[in-house]
XYZ file of N, CA, C and O in Angstrom:
732
model
N 123.212 154.880 277.389
C 123.222 153.329 277.316
C 122.014 153.020 276.362
O 120.992 153.441 276.658
N 122.411 152.264 275.397
C 121.285 151.964 274.398
C 120.782 150.539 274.791
O 121.571 149.495 274.615
N 119.429 150.344 275.085
C 118.854 149.113 275.487
C 117.343 149.075 274.969
O 116.926 150.087 274.605
N 116.887 147.877 274.898
C 115.573 147.581 274.457
C 114.642 147.354 275.588
O 115.135 146.516 276.480
N 113.348 147.497 275.611
C 112.499 147.115 276.647
C 111.334 146.353 276.120
O 110.666 146.602 275.028
N 110.980 145.179 276.758
C 109.696 144.553 276.606
C 108.869 144.731 278.062
O 109.455 144.500 279.107
N 107.821 145.151 277.965
C 106.766 145.325 279.138
C 105.837 144.115 279.138
O 105.259 143.786 278.074
N 105.775 143.433 280.326
C 104.801 142.284 280.435
C 103.952 142.538 281.815
O 104.741 142.459 282.800
N 102.843 142.871 281.698
C 102.170 143.101 282.985
C 102.750 144.260 283.572
O 102.998 145.290 283.121
N 103.232 144.135 284.887
C 103.941 145.124 285.500
C 105.478 144.700 285.814
O 105.973 144.876 286.761
N 106.057 144.167 284.759
C 107.320 143.708 284.574
C 107.984 144.195 283.544
O 107.534 144.686 282.451
N 109.351 144.882 283.801
C 110.180 145.410 282.898
C 111.182 144.477 282.537
O 112.100 144.112 283.363
N 111.323 144.141 281.246
C 112.471 143.395 280.857
C 113.407 144.215 279.748
O 112.772 144.747 279.025
N 114.545 144.130 280.098
C 115.480 145.119 279.377
C 116.491 144.162 278.722
O 117.019 143.428 279.588
N 117.016 144.490 277.622
C 118.139 143.784 277.075
C 118.898 144.641 276.184
O 118.465 145.636 275.598
N 120.309 144.226 276.175
C 121.230 145.194 275.225
C 122.134 144.345 274.668
O 122.867 143.345 275.336
N 122.657 144.658 273.480
C 123.638 143.898 272.771
C 124.953 144.502 273.358
O 125.143 145.682 273.806
N 126.060 143.680 273.451
C 127.213 144.099 273.959
C 128.491 143.289 273.164
O 128.201 142.462 272.224
N 129.645 143.811 273.226
C 130.787 143.180 272.589
C 130.784 141.558 273.010
O 130.409 141.175 274.051
N 131.263 140.868 272.072
C 131.200 139.537 272.314
C 132.662 138.886 272.685
O 133.380 138.285 272.236
N 132.920 139.480 273.885
C 134.263 139.232 274.511
C 134.347 137.793 275.155
O 135.265 137.129 275.254
N 133.089 137.340 275.538
C 132.909 136.028 276.297
C 133.950 135.979 277.403
O 134.746 134.895 277.576
N 133.961 137.136 278.193
C 134.715 137.087 279.503
C 133.582 137.255 280.546
O 132.801 138.454 280.664
N 133.521 136.410 281.479
C 132.348 136.432 282.476
C 132.422 137.624 283.331
O 131.299 138.345 283.476
N 133.448 138.289 283.669
C 133.218 139.615 284.467
C 132.923 140.590 283.526
O 132.167 141.562 284.041
N 133.406 140.934 282.309
C 132.713 141.950 281.445
C 131.292 141.818 281.328
O 130.697 142.682 281.452
N 130.722 140.545 280.962
C 129.368 140.299 280.761
C 128.628 140.685 281.955
O 127.536 141.243 282.001
N 129.130 140.196 283.062
C 128.482 140.471 284.393
C 128.379 141.871 284.725
O 127.192 142.418 285.037
N 129.516 142.583 284.497
C 129.500 144.080 284.759
C 128.512 144.963 283.818
O 127.834 145.616 284.198
N 128.481 144.301 282.590
C 127.457 145.076 281.548
C 125.990 144.668 282.089
O 125.117 145.657 282.041
N 125.657 143.400 282.461
C 124.483 143.111 282.990
C 123.973 144.015 284.229
O 123.067 144.649 284.390
N 124.909 144.285 285.142
C 124.669 145.252 286.467
C 124.462 146.578 285.796
O 123.706 147.306 286.481
N 125.393 147.143 284.888
C 125.303 148.508 284.287
C 123.843 148.641 283.729
O 123.188 149.631 284.042
N 123.340 147.640 283.068
C 122.008 147.772 282.471
C 120.920 147.748 283.651
O 119.999 148.543 283.567
N 121.033 146.912 284.644
C 120.235 147.011 285.855
C 120.144 148.468 286.450
O 119.024 148.836 286.526
N 121.312 148.986 286.713
C 121.385 150.391 287.271
C 120.591 151.317 286.561
O 119.877 152.126 286.828
N 120.741 151.156 285.175
C 120.179 152.088 284.172
C 118.534 152.104 284.274
O 117.968 152.934 284.239
N 118.186 150.832 284.066
C 116.651 150.523 284.175
C 116.230 150.925 285.591
O 115.011 151.394 285.455
N 116.708 150.676 286.534
C 116.464 151.174 287.989
C 116.229 152.683 287.825
O 115.133 153.271 288.406
N 116.994 153.341 287.350
C 117.199 154.837 287.292
C 115.974 155.308 286.260
O 115.110 156.128 286.609
N 115.947 154.730 285.082
C 114.893 155.130 284.050
C 113.479 154.791 284.538
O 112.650 155.716 284.072
N 113.160 153.716 285.143
C 111.896 153.440 285.449
C 111.384 153.417 286.792
O 110.258 153.596 287.041
N 112.352 153.405 287.664
C 111.885 153.635 289.126
C 112.481 154.851 289.832
O 112.261 155.065 290.915
N 113.331 155.551 289.133
C 113.906 156.694 289.807
C 114.910 156.367 290.793
O 115.277 157.157 291.525
N 115.343 155.160 291.014
C 116.227 154.592 291.877
C 117.752 154.683 291.400
O 118.013 154.409 290.325
N 118.720 154.932 292.319
C 120.099 154.932 292.097
C 120.557 153.682 292.797
O 120.461 153.455 293.977
N 121.077 152.697 291.917
C 121.491 151.285 292.563
C 122.526 151.366 293.680
O 122.561 150.798 294.541
N 123.409 152.504 293.495
C 124.448 152.666 294.496
C 123.725 153.125 295.867
O 124.596 152.856 296.899
N 122.505 153.420 295.988
C 121.930 153.734 297.338
C 121.102 152.586 297.723
O 120.733 152.633 298.939
N 121.001 151.532 297.081
C 120.219 150.344 297.463
C 121.104 149.395 298.059
O 122.151 149.123 297.611
N 120.692 148.609 299.025
C 121.441 147.529 299.731
C 121.181 146.244 299.080
O 120.109 145.704 299.208
N 122.194 145.809 298.326
C 122.061 144.558 297.577
C 122.688 143.365 298.466
O 123.721 143.593 298.806
N 121.913 142.202 298.800
C 122.482 141.084 299.543
C 122.195 139.894 298.695
O 121.315 139.801 297.737
N 122.728 138.822 298.974
C 122.799 137.518 298.299
C 122.031 136.683 299.344
O 122.224 136.458 300.503
N 121.041 135.906 298.778
C 120.134 134.777 299.536
C 121.225 133.589 299.838
O 122.372 133.719 299.266
N 120.821 132.658 300.455
C 121.655 131.379 300.772
C 122.196 130.792 299.691
O 123.598 130.567 299.797
N 121.744 130.608 298.471
C 122.406 130.222 297.358
C 122.924 131.155 296.360
O 123.315 130.843 295.182
N 122.910 132.349 296.596
C 123.546 133.431 295.828
C 122.682 134.250 295.060
O 123.101 135.222 294.331
N 121.337 134.205 295.120
C 120.392 135.102 294.312
C 120.523 136.294 294.977
O 120.185 136.744 296.267
N 120.794 137.316 294.040
C 120.892 138.792 294.791
C 119.429 139.408 294.874
O 118.533 139.099 294.075
N 119.291 140.188 295.859
C 118.074 141.000 296.063
C 118.400 142.299 296.892
O 119.273 142.334 297.589
N 117.427 143.255 296.770
C 117.398 144.570 297.457
C 116.744 144.318 298.858
O 115.695 143.950 298.886
N 117.667 144.676 299.820
C 117.073 144.590 301.180
C 116.083 145.684 301.514
O 115.041 145.456 302.161
N 116.298 146.830 301.112
C 115.594 148.069 301.392
C 114.678 148.594 300.309
O 114.372 149.691 300.192
N 114.302 147.722 299.528
C 113.375 148.088 298.318
C 112.348 147.017 298.067
O 112.649 145.720 298.111
N 111.179 147.446 297.543
C 110.303 146.321 297.128
C 110.506 146.012 295.614
O 109.662 145.220 295.078
N 111.399 146.354 294.977
C 111.862 146.189 293.539
C 112.515 144.664 293.478
O 113.444 144.439 294.254
N 111.824 143.735 292.899
C 112.414 142.289 292.653
C 113.124 142.475 291.247
O 112.697 143.157 290.432
N 114.314 141.803 291.215
C 115.024 141.812 289.915
C 115.787 140.443 289.669
O 115.941 139.719 290.729
N 116.229 140.250 288.424
C 117.135 139.187 288.324
C 117.921 139.590 286.932
O 117.243 140.299 286.154
N 119.115 139.206 286.810
C 119.941 139.354 285.586
C 120.367 138.163 284.963
O 120.404 137.109 285.609
N 120.719 138.424 283.609
C 121.434 137.322 282.930
C 122.317 137.856 281.978
O 122.055 139.093 281.481
N 123.283 137.065 281.483
C 124.055 137.538 280.338
C 124.769 136.254 279.602
O 124.636 135.195 280.143
N 124.984 136.640 278.434
C 125.645 135.561 277.492
C 126.510 136.182 276.576
O 126.605 137.514 276.606
N 127.175 135.443 275.697
C 128.140 136.176 274.771
C 127.218 137.063 273.875
O 126.386 136.590 273.127
N 127.546 138.298 274.015
C 126.819 139.389 273.150
C 125.594 139.950 273.589
O 125.016 140.741 272.847
N 125.099 139.593 274.821
C 123.698 140.305 275.227
C 123.730 140.134 276.789
O 124.180 139.064 277.348
N 123.183 141.376 277.336
C 122.852 141.260 278.794
C 121.348 141.380 278.780
O 120.687 142.221 277.974
N 120.729 140.904 280.026
C 119.259 141.148 280.126
C 119.097 141.334 281.565
O 119.722 140.651 282.495
N 117.864 141.952 281.967
C 117.513 142.008 283.381
C 115.949 142.090 283.402
O 115.413 142.542 282.290
N 115.418 141.765 284.586
C 113.925 141.917 284.633
C 113.667 142.580 285.945
O 114.444 142.232 287.058
N 112.618 143.469 285.985
C 112.366 144.172 287.312
C 110.922 144.211 287.596
O 110.137 144.423 286.503
N 110.453 144.188 288.747
C 109.035 144.286 289.141
C 108.887 144.331 290.596
O 109.659 143.996 291.393
N 107.852 145.201 290.952
C 107.405 145.250 292.342
C 106.275 144.204 292.874
O 106.076 143.891 293.896
N 105.676 143.672 291.829
C 104.518 142.677 291.964
C 105.081 141.129 291.711
O 104.438 140.271 292.374
N 106.117 140.856 291.203
C 106.589 139.528 290.783
C 108.084 139.385 291.335
O 108.865 140.079 291.154
N 108.204 138.009 291.682
C 109.499 137.548 291.904
C 109.878 136.802 290.520
O 109.240 136.526 289.767
N 111.235 137.076 290.167
C 111.537 136.815 288.856
C 113.010 135.954 288.765
O 113.712 135.955 289.708
N 112.906 135.321 287.642
C 114.150 134.575 287.237
C 114.324 134.738 285.618
O 113.297 134.502 285.029
N 115.330 135.135 285.254
C 115.593 135.411 283.578
C 116.808 134.660 283.254
O 117.767 134.534 283.947
N 116.694 134.278 281.985
C 117.887 133.735 281.352
C 117.936 134.125 279.933
O 117.020 134.240 279.179
N 119.151 134.488 279.508
C 119.266 134.915 278.042
C 120.533 133.938 277.497
O 121.506 133.754 278.119
N 120.347 133.471 276.371
C 121.212 132.648 275.676
C 121.202 132.960 274.077
O 120.187 133.169 273.413
N 122.370 132.961 273.364
C 122.320 132.965 272.101
C 122.270 131.529 271.589
O 122.916 130.568 272.076
N 121.539 131.413 270.495
C 121.316 130.007 269.897
C 122.595 129.655 269.061
O 122.972 130.461 268.226
N 123.059 128.504 269.518
C 124.362 128.057 268.832
C 124.340 126.451 268.953
O 123.513 125.957 269.510
N 125.356 125.911 268.510
C 125.584 124.599 268.554
C 125.690 124.151 269.995
O 126.174 124.983 270.839
N 125.241 122.984 270.391
C 125.124 122.483 271.734
C 125.696 120.975 271.707
O 125.835 120.270 270.745
N 126.099 120.413 272.866
C 126.553 119.025 272.977
C 125.473 118.204 273.267
O 124.739 118.423 274.165
N 125.413 116.972 272.633
C 124.281 116.039 272.737
C 124.328 115.460 274.127
O 123.376 115.133 274.645
N 125.663 115.143 274.705
C 125.790 114.686 276.108
C 125.172 115.711 277.096
O 124.713 115.109 277.983
N 125.213 117.040 276.847
C 124.707 117.901 277.806
C 123.145 117.847 277.784
O 122.501 117.873 278.769
N 122.648 117.830 276.535
C 121.264 117.645 276.437
C 120.702 116.401 277.029
O 119.673 116.377 277.845
N 121.404 115.211 277.078
C 120.909 113.959 277.777
C 120.952 114.111 279.193
O 120.228 113.596 279.938
N 121.874 115.053 279.675
C 121.981 115.239 281.137
C 120.911 116.199 281.781
O 120.715 116.022 282.879
N 120.561 117.006 280.951
C 119.599 118.023 281.523
C 118.362 118.121 281.035
O 117.296 118.611 281.539
N 118.035 117.304 279.934
C 116.626 117.352 279.423
C 115.747 116.097 279.950
O 116.368 115.081 280.000
N 114.399 116.376 279.967
C 113.589 115.397 280.488
C 113.439 114.499 279.201
O 113.699 114.698 277.988
N 112.728 113.184 279.411
C 112.434 112.258 278.389
C 111.598 112.930 277.199
O 111.948 112.890 275.975
N 110.562 113.702 277.477
C 109.731 114.188 276.683
C 110.511 115.434 275.786
O 110.238 115.561 274.594
N 111.286 116.220 276.517
C 112.173 117.215 275.878
C 113.162 116.764 274.839
O 113.292 117.015 273.636
N 113.888 115.520 275.211
C 114.679 114.687 274.182
C 113.875 114.271 273.102
O 114.331 114.242 271.958
N 112.768 113.826 273.336
C 111.957 113.359 272.141
C 111.684 114.490 271.140
O 111.579 114.472 269.972
N 111.167 115.698 271.886
C 110.837 116.856 270.978
C 112.209 117.203 270.167
O 112.215 117.684 269.122
N 113.392 117.257 270.961
C 114.629 117.527 270.366
C 114.867 116.835 269.204
O 115.403 117.109 268.159
N 114.770 115.383 269.295
C 115.082 114.503 268.185
C 114.297 114.764 266.966
O 114.682 114.418 265.817
N 113.003 115.222 267.030
C 112.374 115.517 265.807
C 112.158 117.033 265.424
O 111.683 117.335 264.394
N 112.997 117.893 265.990
C 112.974 119.187 265.901
C 113.614 119.628 264.531
O 114.799 119.038 264.119
N 113.123 120.421 263.664
C 113.704 120.839 262.421
C 114.984 121.920 262.732
O 115.907 122.029 261.880
N 114.860 122.555 263.859
C 115.825 123.462 264.304
C 116.262 122.876 265.762
O 115.916 123.490 266.686
N 117.147 121.996 265.890
C 117.601 121.396 267.219
C 118.038 122.439 268.167
O 117.966 122.315 269.361
N 119.064 123.254 267.637
C 119.727 124.235 268.477
C 118.774 125.286 269.087
O 118.748 125.538 270.244
N 117.729 125.730 268.353
C 116.630 126.515 268.835
C 115.732 125.678 269.741
O 115.446 126.186 271.077
N 115.429 124.447 269.586
C 114.765 123.664 270.451
C 115.440 123.444 271.809
O 114.990 123.594 273.064
N 116.690 123.153 271.749
C 117.623 122.888 273.007
C 117.600 124.349 273.832
O 117.347 124.256 275.001
N 117.901 125.393 273.232
C 117.919 126.654 273.991
C 116.667 127.107 274.623
O 116.615 127.913 275.611
N 115.596 126.942 273.792
C 114.393 127.222 274.390
C 114.145 126.463 275.803
O 113.680 126.908 276.664
N 114.503 125.138 275.726
C 114.238 124.359 276.914
C 115.393 124.713 277.974
O 114.908 124.922 279.183
N 116.592 125.127 277.658
C 117.585 125.388 278.546
C 117.315 126.725 279.222
O 117.342 126.871 280.434
N 116.827 127.634 278.454
C 116.614 128.865 279.028
C 115.257 128.890 280.057
O 115.106 129.645 280.913
N 114.306 127.988 279.640
C 113.185 127.744 280.464
C 113.636 127.240 281.925
O 113.249 127.792 282.746
N 114.492 126.177 281.677
C 114.910 125.553 283.089
C 115.894 126.603 283.802
O 115.633 126.720 285.098
N 116.643 127.323 283.218
C 117.347 128.270 283.950
C 116.812 129.253 284.560
O 117.023 129.847 285.711
N 115.746 129.868 283.935
C 114.902 130.959 284.507
C 114.047 130.459 285.665
O 114.070 131.058 286.728
N 113.726 129.122 285.535
C 112.879 128.667 286.705
C 113.827 128.401 287.905
O 113.491 128.671 289.096
N 115.091 127.911 287.783
C 115.979 127.781 288.934
C 116.372 129.166 289.468
O 116.757 129.030 290.502
N 116.558 129.914 288.561
C 116.922 131.450 289.113
C 115.820 132.038 289.837
O 116.113 132.761 290.821
N 114.538 131.658 289.550
C 113.392 132.216 290.209
C 113.479 131.703 291.589
O 113.221 132.287 292.657
N 113.804 130.321 291.685
C 113.781 129.783 292.943
C 114.850 130.091 293.899
O 114.829 130.055 295.124
N 115.946 130.532 293.103
C 117.235 130.927 293.908
C 118.034 129.785 294.194
O 119.024 129.897 294.941
N 117.714 128.567 293.632
C 118.610 127.337 293.756
C 119.686 127.109 292.774
O 120.588 126.443 292.967
N 119.611 127.906 291.769
C 120.575 127.636 290.671
C 120.449 126.320 290.124
O 119.611 125.664 290.456
N 121.547 125.766 289.577
C 121.481 124.498 288.833
C 121.786 123.253 289.801
O 122.262 122.288 289.247
N 121.569 123.559 291.104
C 121.667 122.569 292.079
C 120.615 121.428 291.855
O 120.650 120.411 292.322
N 119.496 121.982 291.217
C 118.357 121.179 291.222
C 118.517 120.175 290.012
O 119.411 120.405 289.048
N 117.801 119.054 289.946
C 117.853 118.047 288.797
C 117.109 118.702 287.713
O 115.929 118.779 287.755
N 117.761 119.162 286.601
C 117.115 119.935 285.589
C 116.164 118.975 284.725
O 115.362 119.490 284.074
N 116.296 117.622 284.781
C 115.472 116.854 284.073
C 114.173 116.891 284.696
O 113.194 116.331 284.057
N 113.924 117.346 285.807
C 112.773 117.256 286.464
C 111.951 118.486 286.163
O 110.706 118.768 286.528
N 112.486 119.586 285.516
C 111.849 120.794 285.070
C 111.696 120.556 283.609
O 112.622 120.655 282.688
N 110.486 120.301 283.211
C 109.983 119.911 281.948
C 109.418 121.056 281.139
O 108.365 121.570 281.514
N 110.206 121.671 280.105
C 109.466 122.781 279.582
C 108.454 122.335 278.501
O 107.554 123.312 278.143
N 108.325 121.107 278.085
C 107.194 120.683 277.370
C 105.965 120.720 278.059
O 104.772 121.054 277.698
N 106.017 120.229 279.492
C 104.809 120.203 280.386
C 104.551 121.640 280.664
O 103.408 121.856 280.882
N 105.593 122.530 280.890
C 105.298 123.969 281.146
C 104.462 124.179 282.169
O 103.482 124.953 282.306
N 104.884 123.788 283.428
C 104.406 123.795 284.700
C 104.457 125.199 285.401
O 103.672 125.402 286.272
N 105.443 125.822 284.807
C 105.778 127.191 285.574
C 105.400 128.386 284.689
O 105.116 128.103 283.363
N 105.209 129.332 285.223
C 104.786 130.720 284.557
C 106.054 131.260 283.895
O 106.827 131.955 284.536
N 106.351 130.765 282.631
C 107.301 131.251 281.918
C 107.026 131.919 280.550
O 106.420 131.299 279.780
N 107.620 133.085 280.232
C 107.470 133.773 278.951
C 108.702 133.752 278.199
O 109.854 133.671 278.934
N 108.586 133.456 276.889
C 109.860 133.434 276.204
C 109.831 134.374 275.032
O 108.818 134.764 274.368
N 110.912 134.947 274.787
C 111.090 135.972 273.638
C 112.128 135.639 272.896
O 113.261 135.210 273.315
N 111.980 135.683 271.619
C 113.211 135.239 270.662
C 113.483 136.708 269.928
O 112.496 137.196 269.239
N 114.730 137.012 269.979
C 114.947 138.273 269.222
C 116.317 138.042 268.535
O 117.120 137.006 268.704
N 116.432 138.922 267.369
C 117.571 138.749 266.408
C 118.343 139.917 266.484
O 117.670 141.098 266.321
N 119.562 140.030 266.783
C 120.394 141.091 266.683
C 121.758 140.763 265.845
O 122.390 139.809 266.166
N 121.938 141.660 264.995
C 123.132 141.432 264.052
C 123.175 140.109 263.511
O 124.165 139.363 263.427
N 122.051 139.457 263.142
C 121.877 138.217 262.428
C 121.838 136.972 263.465
O 121.936 135.923 262.999
N 122.128 137.286 264.736
C 122.150 136.085 265.753
C 120.897 136.222 266.419
O 120.165 137.151 266.943
N 120.285 135.070 266.809
C 119.097 134.834 267.570
C 119.468 134.490 268.906
O 120.268 133.783 269.292
N 118.719 135.109 269.872
C 118.868 135.017 271.257
C 117.404 134.685 271.811
O 116.473 135.072 271.460
N 117.448 133.956 272.779
C 116.198 133.588 273.595
C 116.443 134.194 275.012
O 117.424 133.939 275.681
N 115.299 134.734 275.346
C 115.118 135.262 276.666
C 113.887 134.530 277.248
O 112.856 134.549 276.722
N 114.091 133.926 278.409
C 113.004 133.188 279.194
C 112.823 133.889 280.522
O 113.908 134.103 281.116
N 111.697 134.206 280.960
C 111.415 134.896 282.056
C 110.315 134.066 282.895
O 109.260 133.886 282.544
N 110.865 133.627 284.183
C 110.027 132.887 285.077
C 109.498 133.862 286.128
O 110.337 134.644 286.540
N 108.185 133.788 286.630
C 107.693 134.777 287.456
C 106.798 133.880 288.525
O 106.016 133.076 288.099
N 106.768 134.681 289.555
C 105.834 134.133 290.625
C 105.421 135.430 291.456
O 106.137 136.198 291.834
N 103.987 135.511 291.763
C 103.550 136.604 292.441
C 104.251 136.852 293.787
O 104.539 135.845 294.482
N 104.875 138.030 293.966
C 105.458 138.447 295.271
C 104.448 138.561 296.263
O 103.743 139.521 296.277
N 104.506 137.786 297.158
C 103.605 137.758 298.333
C 104.235 138.582 299.596
O 103.591 138.809 300.596
N 105.577 138.790 299.518
C 106.219 139.317 300.548
C 106.241 140.801 300.236
O 106.729 141.344 299.239
N 105.612 141.780 301.104
C 105.736 143.177 300.805
C 106.151 143.915 302.180
O 106.003 143.550 303.196
């Protein structure tokens, strides 16, 4: 399996390009394949031997391991993040056209102001979107939260952003992290 790695502190972020089928099951399976390979390559763990369960709102975790992880996928890209020291939330999106009514529903007033003056509005929108998505995935609450209250301009959360280009397409990976105090 061919994938790329970004190391941040004691966090491993892996991503790989995949066919652009835009079928949720295919993308989900590829993200899990990537997670399994990274677990084996960096931690010597076989994912099939780990007990994965979901928290109340669906965030998966390993019951019998101190490895925290999160996965994401979009059309053409799968990503995962793993760490023993940090709880994680990751999101990956390909930069593309977006609907203005969606931006108005999910962005704060400050973010909308930034968007209105952005020279590359698609990039601005997906920077904010992946920020928000990584934060709600970190919390385990998903998009049940009011996304307008999570302001990427204010940047109150520990979120790293990586912008990568694969086959001429730009992808944004945002990683939210919080020190893991449960051992």
